[in-house]
Structure formats: structure tokens, C-alpha cells
XYZ file of C-alpha atoms in Angstrom:
257
model
C -0.090 -0.060 0.115
C 1.012 3.708 -1.294
C 0.400 6.020 1.312
C 1.162 10.163 0.918
C 1.540 12.944 3.403
C 2.554 16.531 3.559
C 5.492 17.219 5.592
C 6.305 21.014 6.516
C 9.576 22.506 7.014
C 11.525 20.681 4.065
C 13.612 23.271 2.504
C 16.401 21.197 0.271
C 17.774 17.862 -0.789
C 19.049 17.314 2.837
C 15.743 17.781 4.148
C 14.687 15.485 2.114
C 17.174 12.590 2.778
C 16.519 13.072 6.373
C 13.191 12.746 6.296
C 13.574 9.732 4.310
C 15.549 8.035 6.724
C 13.020 8.579 9.807
C 10.295 7.359 7.791
C 12.146 4.643 6.489
C 12.599 3.617 10.178
C 9.155 2.645 10.937
C 7.959 -1.034 10.997
C 6.709 -2.069 7.908
C 7.759 0.614 5.825
C 9.504 -1.021 2.410
C 10.378 2.375 0.543
C 10.068 6.165 1.058
C 10.768 8.810 -0.684
C 10.049 12.340 0.003
C 10.053 15.581 -2.380
C 11.050 18.881 -0.684
C 9.278 21.342 -3.251
C 6.127 19.870 -3.307
C 6.089 19.296 0.609
C 5.078 15.269 -0.501
C 6.588 12.459 1.236
C 5.302 8.928 -0.408
C 5.896 5.497 1.185
C 5.268 1.887 0.779
C 4.276 -0.174 4.006
C 3.178 -3.612 4.305
C 0.819 -2.848 7.569
C -0.838 -0.145 8.530
C 1.273 2.858 10.106
C -0.514 5.302 12.285
C -0.610 9.152 11.977
C 0.743 9.312 15.589
C 3.909 7.303 15.130
C 4.483 8.601 11.471
C 4.285 12.324 13.223
C 6.759 11.234 16.010
C 9.273 9.906 13.656
C 9.267 12.743 11.172
C 9.386 15.252 14.375
C 12.358 13.278 15.393
C 14.264 13.618 11.826
C 14.902 17.659 13.159
C 12.871 20.358 14.925
C 12.145 21.687 11.656
C 9.842 19.334 10.301
C 6.101 18.557 11.317
C 3.050 16.319 9.835
C 1.205 18.645 7.873
C -2.504 18.809 6.656
C -3.006 19.492 2.609
C -2.713 18.039 -0.736
C 0.727 19.780 -0.885
C 2.930 23.026 -0.613
C 1.163 25.975 -2.215
C 2.309 27.899 -4.469
C 1.586 31.633 -2.723
C 2.721 31.794 0.701
C -0.745 32.571 3.056
C 1.128 33.218 6.261
C 0.704 37.328 6.929
C 3.691 37.812 8.345
C 5.683 36.800 5.387
C 3.886 39.656 3.138
C 4.298 41.944 6.090
C 8.233 41.113 6.050
C 8.425 41.331 2.460
C 6.501 45.002 2.199
C 8.697 46.405 5.378
C 11.723 45.710 2.954
C 10.730 46.368 -0.216
C 10.108 49.417 1.223
C 13.020 50.222 3.532
C 14.912 49.697 0.002
C 13.074 51.848 -1.394
C 13.788 54.519 0.971
C 17.876 54.164 0.875
C 17.733 54.282 -2.784
C 16.075 57.466 -2.345
C 18.584 59.251 -0.192
C 20.997 57.575 -1.897
C 19.661 59.733 -4.954
C 18.911 62.929 -3.456
C 22.435 63.112 -0.948
C 24.423 62.125 -4.394
C 26.383 59.455 -3.166
C 26.213 57.616 -6.563
C 28.411 60.338 -7.507
C 30.875 59.175 -4.850
C 30.262 55.687 -5.504
C 31.197 56.285 -9.296
C 34.436 57.832 -8.335
C 35.731 55.030 -6.128
C 34.316 52.967 -8.854
C 36.662 54.559 -11.061
C 39.521 54.846 -8.411
C 39.552 51.227 -8.289
C 39.516 50.156 -11.822
C 42.476 52.609 -12.621
C 45.144 50.410 -11.046
C 45.192 51.895 -7.332
C 46.028 49.085 -4.932
C 44.955 50.655 -2.101
C 41.952 51.544 -3.171
C 41.027 48.096 -3.854
C 42.843 46.788 -0.277
C 39.979 49.033 1.412
C 36.932 47.683 -0.976
C 38.588 44.034 0.314
C 38.537 45.133 3.760
C 35.661 46.400 3.885
C 33.529 43.587 2.380
C 35.021 41.053 4.561
C 33.854 43.090 7.316
C 30.194 42.990 5.536
C 28.971 41.072 3.074
C 31.262 38.068 4.123
C 30.939 38.655 7.794
C 27.215 38.859 7.118
C 27.307 35.495 5.344
C 29.700 33.211 6.793
C 29.145 34.488 10.538
C 26.508 32.545 11.623
C 27.993 29.573 10.375
C 31.081 29.943 12.346
C 29.385 30.578 15.167
C 27.207 26.943 14.686
C 30.194 25.251 14.239
C 32.175 26.679 17.375
C 28.674 26.190 19.174
C 28.896 22.495 17.871
C 31.964 21.303 18.728
C 32.291 22.918 22.536
C 29.496 21.188 23.547
C 30.704 17.739 21.709
C 33.783 17.604 24.260
C 32.217 19.666 26.919
C 33.677 17.800 29.834
C 35.825 15.721 28.659
C 38.601 16.581 29.796
C 40.270 17.425 33.173
C 42.740 19.149 35.281
C 45.717 21.165 34.274
C 44.904 20.276 30.757
C 41.490 21.446 30.793
C 42.070 24.998 29.930
C 44.015 24.524 27.245
C 41.736 22.107 25.726
C 39.069 24.945 25.901
C 41.117 27.070 24.185
C 41.692 25.358 21.787
C 38.426 24.283 21.227
C 37.339 27.746 21.240
C 39.718 28.423 18.256
C 39.919 25.682 16.210
C 36.578 26.002 14.360
C 37.167 29.436 13.363
C 40.742 28.651 12.352
C 40.143 25.354 10.453
C 36.761 28.006 8.564
C 38.681 30.566 7.891
C 42.133 29.109 6.549
C 40.065 27.059 4.376
C 37.808 30.096 3.334
C 41.252 31.854 2.689
C 43.066 29.335 0.386
C 39.475 28.567 -1.272
C 38.875 32.680 -2.262
C 42.626 32.599 -3.240
C 42.866 29.792 -5.452
C 39.121 30.895 -7.152
C 40.358 34.640 -7.397
C 43.887 33.844 -8.833
C 41.602 31.583 -11.175
C 38.930 34.047 -12.007
C 42.511 36.622 -12.325
C 44.067 34.628 -15.144
C 40.631 33.767 -17.172
C 39.952 37.457 -17.377
C 43.069 38.755 -18.286
C 43.200 36.529 -21.177
C 39.264 36.848 -21.913
C 37.942 39.876 -23.170
C 33.603 39.752 -22.927
C 31.776 41.991 -25.040
C 29.087 43.854 -24.140
C 26.039 41.132 -25.465
C 27.851 38.542 -23.236
C 27.967 40.884 -20.268
C 24.240 42.043 -20.497
C 23.596 37.973 -20.717
C 25.656 37.440 -17.680
C 23.960 40.627 -15.767
C 20.609 38.916 -16.516
C 21.514 35.561 -15.185
C 22.971 37.222 -11.976
C 19.201 39.141 -11.612
C 17.566 35.866 -12.348
C 19.591 34.453 -9.389
C 19.147 37.322 -6.937
C 15.540 36.637 -7.511
C 15.092 33.235 -6.639
C 17.189 33.589 -3.703
C 14.950 36.512 -2.623
C 11.683 34.250 -2.964
C 13.442 31.295 -1.262
C 14.687 33.641 1.846
C 11.447 35.451 1.820
C 9.440 32.170 2.223
C 6.502 34.201 -0.812
C 6.529 30.978 -2.674
C 6.739 27.786 -0.515
C 6.723 25.865 -3.402
C 9.330 27.741 -5.112
C 11.622 28.186 -2.411
C 12.291 24.522 -1.894
C 14.255 22.823 -4.653
C 14.127 25.753 -7.065
C 17.610 26.417 -6.655
C 20.414 23.997 -7.924
C 21.183 21.499 -4.898
C 24.410 19.163 -4.386
C 24.569 15.734 -5.937
C 22.336 13.191 -4.218
C 25.170 11.165 -3.214
C 27.031 13.853 -1.489
C 24.410 15.166 -0.149
C 24.116 12.138 1.847
C 27.645 11.653 2.619
C 27.361 14.773 4.027
C 24.400 14.938 6.009
C 25.590 11.309 7.362
C 29.273 12.836 8.871
C 26.419 16.001 10.722
C 24.243 13.089 11.825
C 27.455 11.008 13.148
C 27.963 11.436 17.368
C 31.162 13.495 17.924
């Protein structure tokens, strides 16, 4: 017998894997297939699986997942808070754009951009530092904090005596060293490769226009995903890791420390 239920909270392939594994552990379940985009989980069972057992298994997969109602994930969010926050964000961006236009800050940005493209290494370095303290901090700061908290919780209380202070210090700094070391090396390698390609390849105006449109589309999709305005589009719309790699990463994350 094949059953189909709605599971709320799934947003990516990793979510699908977690829910599939949780439902697959139930007695009598032979096969499970989860789809984050539609929010549906289909499973085949030879016996009778109660809704209570199913809800408990899904909740055990993670605090974000819960057994839902209805047929499938809607195209447009019915949550008023989502649209309220979206309207406030659009209004704030529009107000900021108006302030920038009225104060003439756009001309200052043009001058800074001209200085950067003229080969001024000092300006380029200052722009890099500013980007590191704004964009990079906003994007990776939460990841670093999560890694640090998980590492500290996993090793808490394992070391006692004089070595405890040294162990605690290393526990605090090791996630930062590993994460930022990999980030710096990765950025350096990719930046060098990008510079090499840029020094040998010149893009035409048409290609640049297409590239800008592609970036605009990706940013629009990211905005839809982050805002939650379209639950169906928010899940599974953007490219994801291959299933094999996603499964390996999920197993590594679930492995006891």
C-alpha cells in the first residue's frame, strides 16, 4: 500500500534525506520518497502505520519538520507575516535608494569605482577589507558560530585537570582557524583563477548583458527562497548538491562527535 502525506519544513535535498531516513525506520515501511518542492512524502508499507507514529518519526528527524495537512505545498504563502516583512523590506530598500539619490552618493560611488579600476591598490585593498567586514561577516558569521557551539558542546566535560584550560582554548579557536583557513585558501585559489581567465578573455557587451541578467535571475530566486513568499518555489528551485554528496554530508553531520 502506498501512502502520501505532507511534511512541513523541508527546504532542500538534505531535508529530504533526513525525512526519508526517519520514515524508513518505521516498522513495515518498505520504500520512502520525499520531495521538498511539493512537501510530499510517499512511502510504501505492508502494514498499518498510524498517524501518531508517523508524526513522531518526522519530528525526530529534526525540530523544523512536522506532519502537515492538506494535499501539497502552496505556490503562494498564506502567512500574513511573510508579506508584512516583505513589504517592510521593499519599503526600506526604496527609501534607502531615494536617500542615496537625493544626497548624491551615487557620484561618490562612481569616483570610488573609477579609482579602483584605474589600478590603485590601496583603494582595492580598502574595498576588500570593507567587503570582508560586511558581506563575508553576514554570510559566514552564523556558520562559524554554529560550528563553534557544536564543537564546544561535543567535547564539554571530556578533559579535566591542568589540561582543561588548554583544551578549552583550542576548542574555542579550532573551528575559526579551520573555517577561515579553508575560506582564505579557497578565495585565493578561485580569485587567482578568475584573474587568470579575466586577463585572457574579454567579454563582449552582449555577453556581459546576458551575465547580468543571469545574476539578476539568481538573486531573484534567492530572494523568493529567503522570503518564503512562494513555499513551492522556495524548496528545490535552486541547484543543490548531488544526492550522493548530500547523503555523505548528512551522515557526517549526524555522526556522534
